[in-house]
Amino acid sequence: MITTSTIAQILVNGLTSGAFYVLMALGFTLIFGILRLVNFAHGEFYMLGAFVVYHLTTQLGLDYFSAVALSALVIGLAGMMVEKTVFAPLRGRELSMLMSALGLQIAIQGVMAVVEGVDGFSIPSPVSGVYRSSWLAFPYERLLVVGLTIVVLAGFYLLIKHSTLGKSLRAVAQDGEAALMQGIPVNRVYAIAFGLGAALAAIAGGLIAPIFSLHVYMGQAALLKAFIVVILGGLGSIPGAVVGGLLLGVAESAFATLFGGLTAEMLGFLLIMGVLLWKPTGILARADG
Amino acid sequence: MSCLGGLRAKLGSAWKAGVALAALVVVAGAPNATYAQGKKAELKVGFIAALSGPGMSWGMGMLGGLELAAEDVNKAGGVVVGDTTYTIKVIAYDDKYAGPPAAQAAQRLVSQDEVKVIFGPLGSVSMLAIADTTESNKVLVLSNSYTMKALSKDKPYTFRLTPTTAENSDPMVAFIAKDLPDAKTVAIISPNDESGKEVQSHSEPAYQKYGLKVISKEFYERGTQDFVPVLTRIMAQNPAILDLDGSTPVDSGVIMKQARQIGFKGKFVKVGGPGVADSIKIAGPAAEDLYYYSPWNPEEPKTKALTDRFEAKYKIPMNGLGIFFYEGAHMLFATMKQTKSVDTDVLRKALESQKEYMGLQGRYVWGGAKAYGINHQWIAPFFVGQVRKGAEVMRTKIEP
């Protein structure tokens, strides 16, 4: 029976999933918007981010929040280096870049399987306890993910809309050649965009790891979700990633609670097909980058 | 060189493990070994399982168990058949937990490596994929896998070493029902695949037989990380027990953690599959009181000596599947010695008529005629464990 409590719980669960999807999709769509690259290795940056947080907190004793920030920095810089070495030489050859991204995904996963093993790990949550009322249970660690996603989104919005770097990113997304003629260092912008995307994936990995678990194959499912969200929201559209992520999160939560896990998967994809029939380019086709 | 032995440095140093993996590929891909002249020869036994990807830790446990048994037999002088003394050589292939690579590996083991015995594979899909090749070539298969379809009268050369929930569910649920007399309702959460459905098909009748009503059955896709929506649905039914079915150890840990977060107060049970240590690591205090199937008692001295030996050699913990392949390999090599034959027809008949085998863990027998139509299922002793203060505590041993 559907009660107010059930609806509240569906929304809360969906909001948490949606926040995670938004974080994953944001970097994915940013990279596509700027580099025209479907980054199949995006899930691996998410996984690497989670593992960096794991080692910083459990082995070096760093506090969780500093570890997430440091992880984003490390993975962001690594992302920039990857862009310079792997993708920059292939610029303009979209198919070659796509295959390189696929190769990068397999390589990172393979190396991590050897280094970390294939067992699961867990990061202690920085907060514990559950907010409970007569109609709702909301674990604080999930509340934290939602809160930090809002903070990251706000920071990202300010960066894109109100900074010189943001203007450069938008200019390159609109027309790389025109941006170059205006004196924008396009190659550097490409590297920064990729690094930023990787850092966002790393933040997602660091935030979600205490709630789920971490293992070297965790990026696969996350990548699939990011892919669905950006197709739903509009490939390359940042507002689309936000809308798509939240829509997918709430829809999955509602379908799974009301109809069960398997039906939820099916209905989730039916919803996506329906949305794409209505708006073939996604809900908010790329308006800005 | 031992195939898996080279992996011992994995946890300590990545490059050494890379070299070892390369060695594994070289060994696996080596051409037919040349038989020694005179009365000494190599007896090649094949091995197929996931040695990379998500099933790698299970596959490596199986391979390690087999290799340790081969090492024991070789150190003790090998297998003497007629005037030939055989030393055991393991040829291992990675099937990546998938059917097509398993079928290719079986084809290669049979046609190029000319093995007559294959240990593995790990997964049900792989098991079904190799059957045509192995049966038509009279190759003896001693497998893992959980599917009911693995064994039948039409597969006279296929045996299974690892007991499934078809064998274990009933006695395990009987113990739990007695231990939790106030529990009357159960919800089962299962992965949506062959093994998940298989496990659920065995545990549900067992619960009903012992007076526990299954009030909710939920499936999820492998790879799911957020179980809260499905758990919210289950919680609405207020079950006394949540059975984690054939969920992997990691998924089981995540499910328990998330279920406790949204207020589940009942008991957790895991009838299907070993590997509780990983679940405890992920779930932490949420795993407290979990009832689980355990293929061994880790504190039993002989078992502990074996697991210590495994860990010292491979630098990774031994898992539950490893012990079945250690015991099963010893059982087969002992049968070769007893029958003084490596002919698969002779060995098959000897296994079928074997009354019991006394191994490290105790008594093993062949059974399964009722479930599969053929007595090719190894029935092993096992334990029902419970997590108490974060540690594994064996509550009872169930003998075949």
Coordinates of C-alpha atoms in Angstrom, one line a residue, chain A residues 6 9 13 16-17 46 113-123 130 132 137 139 141-142 208-215 217-218 220-221 252-253 256-262 265, chain B residues 10-11 13-15 17-18 21 52-57 192 197 218-221 223-230 232-233 250-251 254 257-258 260-263 265 278 281-283 317:
Chain A
T6 CA 6.5 5.3 1.3
Q9 CA 11.1 7.3 1.5
N13 CA 16.2 7.3 -1.7
T16 CA 20.5 10.2 -2.9
S17 CA 20.8 8.1 -6.0
Y46 CA 35.6 7.3 -10.2
A113 CA 43.3 -5.6 -10.2
V114 CA 47.0 -6.5 -9.8
V115 CA 47.8 -3.8 -7.4
E116 CA 44.7 -3.9 -5.1
G117 CA 43.4 -7.4 -5.8
V118 CA 39.8 -8.1 -6.6
D119 CA 38.3 -8.2 -3.1
G120 CA 35.9 -5.6 -1.8
F121 CA 37.0 -2.8 0.6
S122 CA 35.1 -0.5 2.9
I123 CA 35.7 3.1 3.9
V130 CA 20.0 7.8 10.9
R132 CA 14.2 8.8 11.9
A137 CA 14.5 7.1 7.7
P139 CA 21.0 7.8 7.1
E141 CA 25.9 9.5 5.4
R142 CA 23.4 9.7 2.6
I208 CA 29.9 7.2 -2.4
A209 CA 32.5 4.6 -1.2
P210 CA 31.4 4.7 2.4
I211 CA 27.8 4.0 1.4
F212 CA 28.5 1.2 -1.0
S213 CA 31.8 -0.7 -1.2
L214 CA 34.9 -0.3 -3.3
H215 CA 36.4 -2.7 -5.6
Y217 CA 35.2 -3.2 -11.0
M218 CA 33.0 -0.6 -9.4
Q220 CA 31.6 -0.3 -14.8
A221 CA 28.1 0.2 -13.3
E252 CA 14.5 4.0 -10.2
S253 CA 13.7 4.5 -6.5
A256 CA 12.1 -0.5 -7.3
T257 CA 10.0 0.3 -4.2
L258 CA 6.7 -0.1 -5.9
F259 CA 7.4 -2.9 -8.4
G260 CA 10.6 -4.6 -7.3
G261 CA 14.2 -4.5 -8.6
L262 CA 13.8 -6.2 -11.9
E265 CA 15.3 -1.9 -14.4
Chain B
K10 CA 50.7 -9.8 -5.8
L11 CA 49.8 -8.0 -2.7
S13 CA 54.6 -5.8 -5.3
A14 CA 52.6 -5.2 -8.5
W15 CA 55.4 -5.8 -11.0
A17 CA 52.5 -10.2 -10.0
G18 CA 52.6 -8.9 -13.6
L21 CA 50.6 -13.5 -14.6
S52 CA 40.9 -12.4 -14.0
G53 CA 37.9 -10.2 -13.5
P54 CA 35.2 -10.4 -10.8
G55 CA 35.5 -14.2 -10.2
M56 CA 39.3 -14.1 -10.0
S57 CA 39.6 -14.6 -6.2
N192 CA 19.0 -12.1 -11.1
K197 CA 17.4 -18.3 -9.1
E218 CA 13.3 -9.9 -4.7
F219 CA 15.8 -10.1 -7.5
Y220 CA 18.5 -7.5 -8.4
E221 CA 20.9 -7.1 -11.3
G223 CA 26.5 -4.8 -10.3
T224 CA 23.7 -3.1 -8.2
Q225 CA 25.3 -1.0 -5.4
D226 CA 22.3 0.8 -4.0
F227 CA 19.9 -1.7 -2.5
V228 CA 17.9 0.7 -0.4
P229 CA 14.9 1.0 -2.8
V230 CA 14.5 -2.8 -2.9
T232 CA 12.5 -0.4 1.4
R233 CA 10.1 -2.7 -0.4
V250 CA 30.7 -7.9 -1.2
D251 CA 27.1 -7.5 -2.2
V254 CA 26.5 -3.8 1.3
K257 CA 24.8 -2.3 5.9
Q258 CA 22.1 -0.6 4.0
R260 CA 20.4 -1.9 9.1
Q261 CA 20.6 1.8 8.1
I262 CA 16.9 1.9 7.1
G263 CA 15.9 0.1 10.2
K265 CA 15.9 -5.3 13.0
D278 CA 34.6 -10.1 3.0
K281 CA 34.7 -6.3 6.3
I282 CA 32.1 -4.4 4.3
A283 CA 29.2 -4.5 6.7
P317 CA 43.7 -15.8 1.8

